[in-house]
Coordinates of C-alpha atoms in Angstrom, one line a residue:
M1 CA 22.6 -250.1 32.1
A2 CA 18.8 -250.1 32.7
E3 CA 17.4 -248.1 35.6
W4 CA 14.5 -250.5 36.2
T5 CA 14.4 -253.9 38.0
S6 CA 11.0 -255.2 36.9
A7 CA 8.4 -254.5 34.2
V8 CA 4.6 -254.0 34.2
G9 CA 2.8 -255.0 31.0
A10 CA 0.3 -252.8 29.3
A11 CA -2.6 -255.3 29.8
Q12 CA -1.8 -255.8 33.5
L13 CA -1.5 -252.0 34.2
A14 CA -4.7 -251.4 32.3
R15 CA -6.5 -253.9 34.5
L16 CA -5.2 -252.3 37.7
I17 CA -6.2 -248.8 36.5
T18 CA -9.6 -249.9 35.2
S19 CA -10.5 -251.5 38.6
Q20 CA -9.9 -248.1 40.3
Q21 CA -12.2 -246.3 37.8
E22 CA -15.1 -248.8 38.1
R23 CA -16.3 -247.1 41.3
P24 CA -19.2 -244.7 40.7
S25 CA -18.6 -241.0 41.4
A26 CA -20.4 -239.4 44.3
P27 CA -22.9 -236.7 43.6
G28 CA -21.2 -233.3 43.2
A29 CA -17.7 -234.9 42.7
R30 CA -15.4 -232.9 40.4
K31 CA -14.7 -234.6 37.1
L32 CA -10.9 -234.6 36.5
P33 CA -9.3 -234.5 33.0
A34 CA -8.5 -238.0 31.6
Y35 CA -4.8 -237.5 31.9
R36 CA -5.1 -236.5 35.6
T37 CA -7.2 -239.5 36.4
L38 CA -4.7 -241.8 34.8
A39 CA -1.7 -240.1 36.6
D40 CA -3.5 -240.3 39.9
G41 CA -4.3 -244.0 39.3
I42 CA -0.7 -244.9 38.6
R43 CA 0.5 -242.8 41.6
L44 CA -1.9 -244.7 43.9
L45 CA -0.7 -248.0 42.6
V46 CA 2.9 -247.0 43.4
L47 CA 2.1 -245.6 46.8
E48 CA 0.3 -248.8 47.7
G49 CA 3.1 -251.0 46.4
R50 CA 0.9 -252.8 43.9
V51 CA 3.2 -251.5 41.2
P52 CA 6.8 -251.8 42.5
V53 CA 9.2 -248.9 42.6
A54 CA 11.7 -249.2 39.7
A55 CA 9.2 -251.0 37.6
R56 CA 9.3 -250.2 33.8
L57 CA 6.0 -249.0 32.6
P58 CA 4.7 -249.8 29.1
A59 CA 5.3 -247.5 26.2
E60 CA 2.8 -244.7 25.8
R61 CA 1.4 -246.2 22.6
E62 CA 0.9 -249.7 24.2
L63 CA -0.9 -248.3 27.3
A64 CA -3.1 -246.1 25.2
V65 CA -4.3 -249.1 23.1
S66 CA -5.0 -251.1 26.3
L67 CA -6.9 -248.3 27.9
S68 CA -8.6 -247.1 24.7
L69 CA -7.2 -243.6 25.3
S70 CA -5.3 -241.3 23.0
R71 CA -1.5 -241.4 23.1
T72 CA -1.6 -237.7 24.0
T73 CA -3.5 -238.5 27.2
V74 CA -1.0 -241.1 28.3
A75 CA 1.9 -238.9 27.4
A76 CA 0.4 -236.1 29.5
A77 CA -0.1 -238.5 32.4
Y78 CA 3.5 -239.6 32.3
E79 CA 4.7 -236.0 32.1
A80 CA 2.6 -235.2 35.2
L81 CA 4.1 -238.2 37.1
R82 CA 7.6 -237.1 36.1
G83 CA 6.9 -233.6 37.5
E84 CA 5.7 -235.1 40.8
G85 CA 8.6 -237.4 41.2
F86 CA 6.7 -240.7 40.6
L87 CA 8.3 -241.4 37.2
E88 CA 11.7 -241.2 35.7
S89 CA 12.6 -241.6 32.0
R90 CA 15.7 -241.9 29.9
R91 CA 15.9 -242.1 26.1
G92 CA 16.5 -245.7 25.1
A93 CA 15.6 -247.1 28.5
G94 CA 11.9 -246.1 28.8
S95 CA 10.1 -244.9 31.9
W96 CA 10.1 -246.5 35.3
T97 CA 8.3 -245.8 38.6
S98 CA 10.0 -243.9 41.5
V99 CA 9.0 -242.0 44.6
P100 CA 9.8 -238.4 45.4
A101 CA 12.8 -237.6 47.5
G102 CA 11.9 -237.9 51.2
N103 CA 9.0 -240.2 50.7
P104 CA 9.2 -243.7 52.4
L105 CA 9.3 -246.6 50.1
P106 CA 5.9 -248.2 49.8
A107 CA 5.3 -251.7 51.3
R108 CA 3.4 -254.3 49.4
G109 CA 2.2 -256.1 52.6
L110 CA 0.7 -254.9 55.8
E111 CA 3.6 -253.8 57.9
P112 CA 3.0 -252.5 61.4
L113 CA 3.1 -248.7 61.9
P114 CA 6.2 -247.6 63.9
P115 CA 5.4 -247.0 67.5
E116 CA 6.6 -243.4 67.4
S117 CA 3.8 -242.6 64.9
L118 CA 1.0 -243.8 67.1
G119 CA 0.5 -240.4 68.8
S120 CA -1.1 -238.8 65.8
M121 CA -2.1 -241.8 63.7
I122 CA -4.7 -244.4 64.4
D123 CA -3.4 -247.6 63.0
L124 CA -6.1 -249.9 61.4
G125 CA -3.5 -251.5 59.1
C126 CA -2.2 -254.3 61.3
A127 CA -4.7 -256.8 62.8
A128 CA -2.8 -257.4 66.1
L129 CA -3.5 -256.5 69.7
P130 CA -1.3 -255.7 72.7
A131 CA 0.0 -258.7 74.8
P132 CA -2.5 -260.2 77.2
E133 CA -0.8 -259.4 80.5
P134 CA 0.1 -260.7 83.0
W135 CA 0.5 -263.9 80.9
L136 CA 3.3 -262.7 78.7
T137 CA 5.4 -261.8 81.7
K138 CA 4.6 -265.0 83.5
A139 CA 5.3 -267.1 80.4
V140 CA 8.8 -265.5 79.9
Q141 CA 9.6 -266.0 83.6
G142 CA 8.5 -269.6 83.4
A143 CA 10.6 -270.1 80.3
L144 CA 13.7 -268.6 81.9
E145 CA 13.3 -271.1 84.8
E146 CA 13.3 -274.0 82.3
L147 CA 16.1 -272.6 80.1
P148 CA 19.3 -273.9 81.9
P149 CA 19.2 -277.5 80.5
Y150 CA 18.8 -276.2 77.0
A151 CA 21.6 -273.7 77.4
H152 CA 24.0 -276.6 77.8
T153 CA 23.2 -277.7 74.2
H154 CA 23.9 -276.2 70.8
G155 CA 20.3 -274.8 70.9
D156 CA 19.4 -275.8 67.3
Y157 CA 16.1 -277.8 67.1
P158 CA 15.1 -277.7 63.4
A159 CA 11.9 -279.6 64.1
G160 CA 11.2 -277.7 67.3
L161 CA 11.6 -278.5 71.0
P162 CA 10.4 -282.0 71.7
A163 CA 8.3 -280.9 74.6
L164 CA 6.4 -278.3 72.5
R165 CA 6.0 -280.7 69.6
R166 CA 4.3 -283.2 72.0
M167 CA 2.2 -280.5 73.5
L168 CA 0.9 -279.3 70.1
A169 CA 0.3 -282.9 69.0
D170 CA -1.7 -283.6 72.1
R171 CA -3.8 -280.5 71.5
Y172 CA -4.8 -281.7 68.0
T173 CA -5.6 -285.1 69.5
E174 CA -7.9 -283.4 72.1
R175 CA -9.7 -281.7 69.2
G176 CA -10.5 -285.0 67.7
T177 CA -7.6 -285.5 65.3
P178 CA -5.1 -288.1 66.6
T179 CA -1.6 -286.6 66.1
M180 CA 2.0 -287.7 66.8
P181 CA 4.9 -285.4 67.6
E182 CA 6.5 -286.6 64.4
Q183 CA 3.6 -284.8 62.6
I184 CA 4.6 -281.4 64.0
M185 CA 7.3 -278.9 63.1
V186 CA 7.6 -275.6 65.1
T187 CA 8.3 -272.6 62.9
T188 CA 9.1 -268.9 63.2
G189 CA 5.5 -267.7 63.0
A190 CA 2.8 -268.8 60.5
M191 CA 4.5 -266.8 57.7
G192 CA 7.7 -268.8 58.2
A193 CA 5.6 -272.0 58.0
I194 CA 3.8 -271.0 54.8
D195 CA 7.1 -269.8 53.2
A196 CA 8.6 -273.2 53.9
I197 CA 5.6 -275.1 52.5
C198 CA 5.6 -273.0 49.3
S199 CA 9.4 -273.5 48.9
L200 CA 9.0 -277.3 49.2
F201 CA 5.8 -277.8 47.1
A202 CA 5.5 -274.9 44.6
G203 CA 8.5 -273.7 42.6
R204 CA 8.5 -270.6 40.4
G205 CA 5.7 -270.8 37.8
E206 CA 3.6 -273.3 39.8
R207 CA -0.1 -272.6 40.4
I208 CA -1.5 -271.9 43.9
A209 CA -5.2 -271.4 44.3
V210 CA -6.2 -268.8 46.8
E211 CA -9.4 -267.4 48.2
S212 CA -10.4 -264.1 46.7
P213 CA -10.1 -262.0 48.8
S214 CA -7.2 -263.5 50.9
Y215 CA -4.6 -262.4 53.5
A216 CA -2.5 -259.7 51.9
N217 CA 0.9 -260.7 53.3
I218 CA 0.5 -264.3 52.2
L219 CA -0.4 -263.1 48.7
Q220 CA 2.7 -261.0 48.5
L221 CA 4.9 -263.8 49.9
M222 CA 3.6 -266.0 47.1
R223 CA 4.1 -263.4 44.4
A224 CA 7.7 -262.9 45.6
A225 CA 8.2 -266.6 45.2
G226 CA 7.2 -266.3 41.5
V227 CA 4.2 -268.6 41.7
R228 CA 1.0 -268.1 39.6
L229 CA -1.9 -267.2 41.8
V230 CA -5.3 -268.6 40.9
P231 CA -8.1 -266.6 42.7
V232 CA -11.3 -268.4 43.7
A233 CA -14.2 -266.1 44.7
M234 CA -15.6 -266.4 48.2
A235 CA -19.4 -266.8 48.6
D236 CA -21.4 -263.7 49.5
G237 CA -21.2 -262.2 52.9
L238 CA -20.1 -264.7 55.6
A239 CA -21.2 -267.8 53.7
G240 CA -17.6 -269.0 53.3
W241 CA -16.4 -271.1 50.4
D242 CA -18.4 -271.5 47.1
M243 CA -17.7 -275.2 46.6
T244 CA -19.1 -275.3 43.1
V245 CA -16.4 -272.7 42.0
W246 CA -13.7 -274.4 44.0
R247 CA -14.4 -277.8 42.4
Q248 CA -14.2 -276.3 39.0
V249 CA -11.0 -274.4 39.7
L250 CA -9.3 -277.4 41.3
R251 CA -10.3 -279.6 38.4
D252 CA -9.5 -277.2 35.5
A253 CA -6.4 -275.4 36.9
A254 CA -4.9 -278.4 38.8
P255 CA -3.0 -276.1 41.2
R256 CA -0.1 -277.6 43.1
L257 CA -1.3 -276.0 46.4
A258 CA -4.4 -274.3 47.6
Y259 CA -4.2 -271.8 50.5
V260 CA -7.4 -271.3 52.6
V261 CA -8.4 -269.8 55.9
A262 CA -11.3 -271.8 57.2
D263 CA -11.7 -270.2 60.7
F264 CA -12.7 -266.5 60.7
H265 CA -11.3 -265.8 57.3
N266 CA -8.9 -262.9 56.9
P267 CA -10.3 -260.4 55.8
T268 CA -14.0 -261.3 55.6
G269 CA -14.4 -263.1 58.9
A270 CA -16.3 -266.1 57.3
L271 CA -16.3 -269.4 59.1
A272 CA -16.4 -272.5 56.9
S273 CA -19.0 -275.2 58.0
D274 CA -18.2 -278.9 58.6
E275 CA -19.9 -279.7 55.2
Q276 CA -17.7 -277.2 53.4
R277 CA -14.6 -278.5 55.1
R278 CA -15.3 -282.1 54.1
A279 CA -16.1 -281.1 50.6
M280 CA -13.0 -279.0 50.3
V281 CA -10.8 -281.9 51.4
E282 CA -12.5 -284.3 49.0
A283 CA -12.1 -281.9 46.1
A284 CA -8.4 -281.3 46.8
R285 CA -7.7 -285.0 47.1
S286 CA -9.5 -285.7 43.8
A287 CA -7.5 -282.9 42.0
G288 CA -4.2 -284.0 43.5
T289 CA -3.9 -280.6 45.2
V290 CA -2.2 -280.1 48.6
L291 CA -4.5 -278.1 50.8
V292 CA -2.7 -275.6 53.1
V293 CA -5.1 -274.6 55.9
D294 CA -4.3 -271.5 58.0
E295 CA -5.7 -271.9 61.5
T296 CA -4.2 -268.8 63.0
M297 CA -7.6 -267.3 63.8
A298 CA -9.2 -270.6 65.0
E299 CA -9.2 -269.8 68.7
L300 CA -10.7 -266.3 68.3
R301 CA -14.4 -267.2 68.7
L302 CA -16.0 -264.0 69.8
D303 CA -19.6 -265.2 70.3
P304 CA -19.5 -267.6 73.3
A305 CA -22.5 -269.6 72.1
L306 CA -20.9 -270.4 68.7
E307 CA -20.1 -274.1 68.2
M308 CA -16.9 -274.4 66.3
P309 CA -16.7 -276.8 63.3
R310 CA -14.1 -279.7 63.3
P311 CA -10.5 -278.9 62.2
V312 CA -10.1 -279.3 58.5
C313 CA -7.3 -281.9 59.1
S314 CA -9.8 -284.1 60.9
F315 CA -11.3 -284.9 57.4
D316 CA -7.9 -286.1 56.3
P317 CA -6.5 -288.0 59.3
A318 CA -3.6 -289.5 57.4
G319 CA -2.4 -286.1 56.4
S320 CA -2.1 -287.0 52.7
S321 CA -4.0 -284.0 51.4
V322 CA -4.0 -281.4 54.2
I323 CA -1.2 -279.4 55.8
T324 CA -2.3 -277.3 58.7
V325 CA -0.6 -274.1 59.9
G326 CA -1.1 -272.6 63.3
S327 CA 0.4 -269.7 65.3
A328 CA 0.6 -268.0 68.7
S329 CA 0.7 -264.6 67.0
K330 CA -3.1 -263.9 66.7
A331 CA -4.5 -265.9 69.6
F332 CA -1.8 -264.6 72.0
W333 CA 0.6 -261.9 70.8
A334 CA 2.2 -260.9 67.5
G335 CA 5.5 -260.5 69.2
M336 CA 5.5 -264.2 70.1
R337 CA 6.9 -265.4 66.8
I338 CA 6.0 -269.1 67.2
G339 CA 4.1 -271.0 64.5
W340 CA 3.7 -274.7 63.7
V341 CA 2.9 -277.1 60.9
R342 CA 0.9 -280.3 61.2
A343 CA 1.3 -282.7 58.3
A344 CA 2.2 -286.3 57.4
P345 CA 5.5 -287.4 59.0
D346 CA 7.3 -287.6 55.6
V347 CA 6.2 -284.0 54.8
I348 CA 7.6 -282.8 58.2
R349 CA 10.9 -284.6 57.5
S350 CA 11.2 -282.8 54.2
L351 CA 10.4 -279.5 55.7
V352 CA 12.9 -280.0 58.5
A353 CA 15.6 -281.1 56.0
A354 CA 15.0 -278.0 53.9
R355 CA 15.4 -275.8 57.0
A356 CA 19.2 -276.3 57.0
Y357 CA 19.2 -273.7 54.1
A358 CA 16.8 -271.3 55.7
D359 CA 16.6 -270.3 59.4
L360 CA 17.9 -273.5 61.1
G361 CA 15.3 -273.3 63.9
T362 CA 13.0 -271.3 66.1
P363 CA 14.2 -269.4 69.2
V364 CA 14.3 -271.7 72.2
L365 CA 13.1 -269.2 74.8
E366 CA 9.9 -268.4 72.9
Q367 CA 9.2 -272.1 72.4
L368 CA 9.6 -272.6 76.1
A369 CA 7.2 -269.7 76.8
V370 CA 4.5 -271.1 74.6
N371 CA 4.9 -274.6 76.1
W372 CA 4.7 -273.2 79.6
L373 CA 1.5 -271.4 78.7
M374 CA -0.1 -274.5 77.3
R375 CA 1.1 -276.8 80.1
T376 CA -0.1 -274.6 83.0
G377 CA -3.4 -273.4 81.6
G378 CA -2.1 -269.9 81.1
W379 CA -2.8 -270.2 77.3
A380 CA -6.6 -270.6 77.9
E381 CA -6.6 -267.7 80.3
A382 CA -4.7 -265.5 77.9
V383 CA -6.8 -266.5 74.9
Q384 CA -10.0 -265.6 76.9
I385 CA -8.5 -262.1 77.6
R386 CA -7.8 -261.8 73.9
R387 CA -11.4 -262.8 73.0
D388 CA -13.0 -260.4 75.5
Q389 CA -10.8 -257.5 74.2
A390 CA -11.5 -258.3 70.5
R391 CA -15.2 -258.6 71.2
E392 CA -15.4 -255.3 72.9
N393 CA -13.4 -253.6 70.1
R394 CA -15.5 -255.3 67.5
D395 CA -18.7 -254.0 69.0
A396 CA -17.3 -250.5 69.5
L397 CA -16.0 -250.3 65.9
V398 CA -19.2 -251.6 64.4
A399 CA -21.3 -249.0 66.3
A400 CA -18.9 -246.2 65.4
V401 CA -18.8 -247.0 61.7
R402 CA -22.6 -247.5 61.5
R403 CA -23.0 -244.0 63.1
E404 CA -20.4 -242.1 61.0
L405 CA -20.6 -244.0 57.7
P406 CA -24.1 -245.3 57.4
D407 CA -23.8 -246.1 53.7
W408 CA -20.9 -248.5 54.3
E409 CA -22.0 -252.2 54.0
F410 CA -20.6 -255.2 56.0
E411 CA -21.7 -258.2 57.9
V412 CA -20.5 -258.6 61.5
P413 CA -18.3 -261.8 61.9
R414 CA -18.7 -264.0 64.9
G415 CA -14.9 -264.3 65.4
G416 CA -11.5 -263.3 64.2
L417 CA -10.0 -259.8 64.1
T418 CA -11.3 -258.2 60.9
L419 CA -14.3 -256.5 59.4
W420 CA -14.6 -256.4 55.5
A421 CA -16.5 -253.3 54.5
R422 CA -17.8 -252.1 51.2
A423 CA -17.0 -248.4 51.3
G424 CA -20.2 -246.8 49.9
G425 CA -19.1 -246.8 46.3
L426 CA -15.8 -245.1 47.0
S427 CA -12.3 -246.2 46.0
G428 CA -10.6 -248.1 48.8
S429 CA -7.2 -247.0 47.4
R430 CA -8.1 -243.4 47.6
L431 CA -9.6 -243.8 51.1
A432 CA -6.3 -245.3 52.2
E433 CA -4.2 -242.5 50.7
V434 CA -6.4 -239.7 52.1
G435 CA -6.9 -241.5 55.4
E436 CA -3.2 -241.2 56.2
R437 CA -3.5 -237.4 55.7
V438 CA -6.3 -237.1 58.2
G439 CA -4.8 -239.5 60.7
V440 CA -6.1 -242.9 60.2
R441 CA -4.3 -245.8 58.5
V442 CA -6.5 -248.3 56.7
P443 CA -5.6 -251.0 54.1
S444 CA -7.5 -250.9 50.8
G445 CA -9.4 -253.8 49.4
P446 CA -7.0 -254.4 46.4
R447 CA -4.2 -255.5 48.8
F448 CA -6.3 -258.6 49.5
G449 CA -7.1 -259.4 45.9
V450 CA -5.3 -260.3 42.6
D451 CA -5.0 -257.8 39.8
G452 CA -6.9 -254.9 41.2
A453 CA -9.9 -256.7 42.6
F454 CA -11.9 -255.3 45.6
E455 CA -11.3 -251.6 44.8
G456 CA -14.5 -250.7 46.6
Y457 CA -13.5 -252.3 50.0
V458 CA -11.4 -251.6 53.0
R459 CA -10.4 -253.9 55.9
L460 CA -11.0 -252.7 59.5
P461 CA -9.4 -254.7 62.3
F462 CA -10.7 -255.0 65.9
T463 CA -7.6 -253.4 67.3
V464 CA -9.1 -250.2 68.8
G465 CA -12.1 -249.7 71.0
G466 CA -13.9 -247.1 73.1
P467 CA -13.0 -243.4 72.2
V468 CA -10.3 -244.5 69.8
A469 CA -12.8 -246.5 67.8
D470 CA -15.1 -243.5 67.7
E471 CA -12.3 -241.2 66.6
A472 CA -11.2 -243.7 63.9
A473 CA -14.7 -243.7 62.4
V474 CA -14.7 -239.9 62.5
R475 CA -11.4 -239.7 60.6
L476 CA -12.6 -242.4 58.1
A477 CA -15.7 -240.3 57.5
A478 CA -13.6 -237.2 56.9
A479 CA -11.5 -239.1 54.4
A480 CA -14.6 -240.4 52.7
R481 CA -16.0 -236.9 52.3
L482 CA -12.8 -235.7 50.7
V483 CA -12.7 -238.7 48.3
G484 CA -16.5 -238.4 47.6
T485 CA -16.3 -234.7 46.7
G486 CA -13.2 -235.1 44.5
A487 CA -11.2 -233.0 47.0
A488 CA -8.8 -235.8 47.8
G489 CA -5.9 -234.0 46.1
S490 CA -6.3 -230.9 48.3
T491 CA -4.3 -230.3 51.5
A492 CA -6.1 -231.9 54.4
E493 CA -6.1 -230.6 57.9
P494 CA -3.3 -232.3 59.8
P495 CA -4.4 -235.0 62.3
R496 CA -4.5 -234.0 65.9
T497 CA -2.7 -236.0 68.6
F498 CA -5.1 -238.5 70.1
V499 CA -4.7 -239.9 73.6
A500 CA -7.0 -242.8 74.6

């Protein structure tokens, strides 16, 4: 019986390894033997989850050919990995990845750090802020007061509570896109919405076009569904979509779906213009591609003077080409797992029908809480608290990174929750690994790309401010020094407990 559950081809592994090695070495960095560089590269891929645990690696000869290395070098790298517990082998079954005893299994997405770890670790991995009190407490209290009539029913509302569907439809109408409640389905967060859409429209092997970079957890959700990701490069800086490239990809690849974030894109922070939105809808309609638009960041405008573009769905009022996904998680609180889909009525009916084989419905109490917030004006008050907090954190983090890491390059977004930084020629994967040892958790650029792209980047969220932002930048600078001097493999000083 085989000990591995998946396989990584020689060409794919070579692309991932090569992307790590394209970063220039810093002056004075120690040059490692070729076998050690290869072993470290594979180990990083396993630790980040970009190569799964229990994945069969290619034979030594195959990988040597793909990397233009000697078989002796590959054999030595595999032997080093076996000695460190990252590789197991058995005659006749090959070699497969593993993790040493006592190590946590790596995650392929951006899972939150356990609360008990926050005393010594600054978490820049999850782009989520604490609840905007007192509005969370008020919303739950209001929901409890309105719960009794629903408690006398079975409690299953596959399309969502009628009151919340009407509320969400009215909000789209107020934004200039007339919408009926029949065009709304309430979901368990935006991830639940996109999972349902992918299940309905894109079976295993179907193509889905995605921005490059894009949101790491959505990319992993799609990989797990067995779809074929077609990356489409973003324009430079905060310029948004490169429509020339998008038109070509949609025409040539004919993807079934295209997933985009038009409002304060995660991770870059770019904001698509009205002209880009109109052109994207036209291109998708011409190609027969369904455009899935993630609006989870749409309300997080951090510069008050910024005039927001129209919703993408306003350029497709009938809903034939655009499916919109929204959520309370970013604008309000990640613990409020309420999302929604706006689409044509027939699409909503199909999504609701498919829900009988998934989660049946969304928790009633949380739907009542969101509806209470939107009906009473508490939503606007809470979102303003969220904007003010994110703006202060953004400004503090930008100042700290510029002070401690002056060679890092980035453009400051006008909204959203994330900063996309080029890490001064260093490997984002190695920064992420060493950062955990010096007490700061940061996701590397390749998590947001396809096949090893963006090795030279990291994503920094606006989740910490003040002294914590200063300390986060100090720890990132310490990690950068270790990576830049080639001392990343040495034992780092343990992080001290930090109290804001």
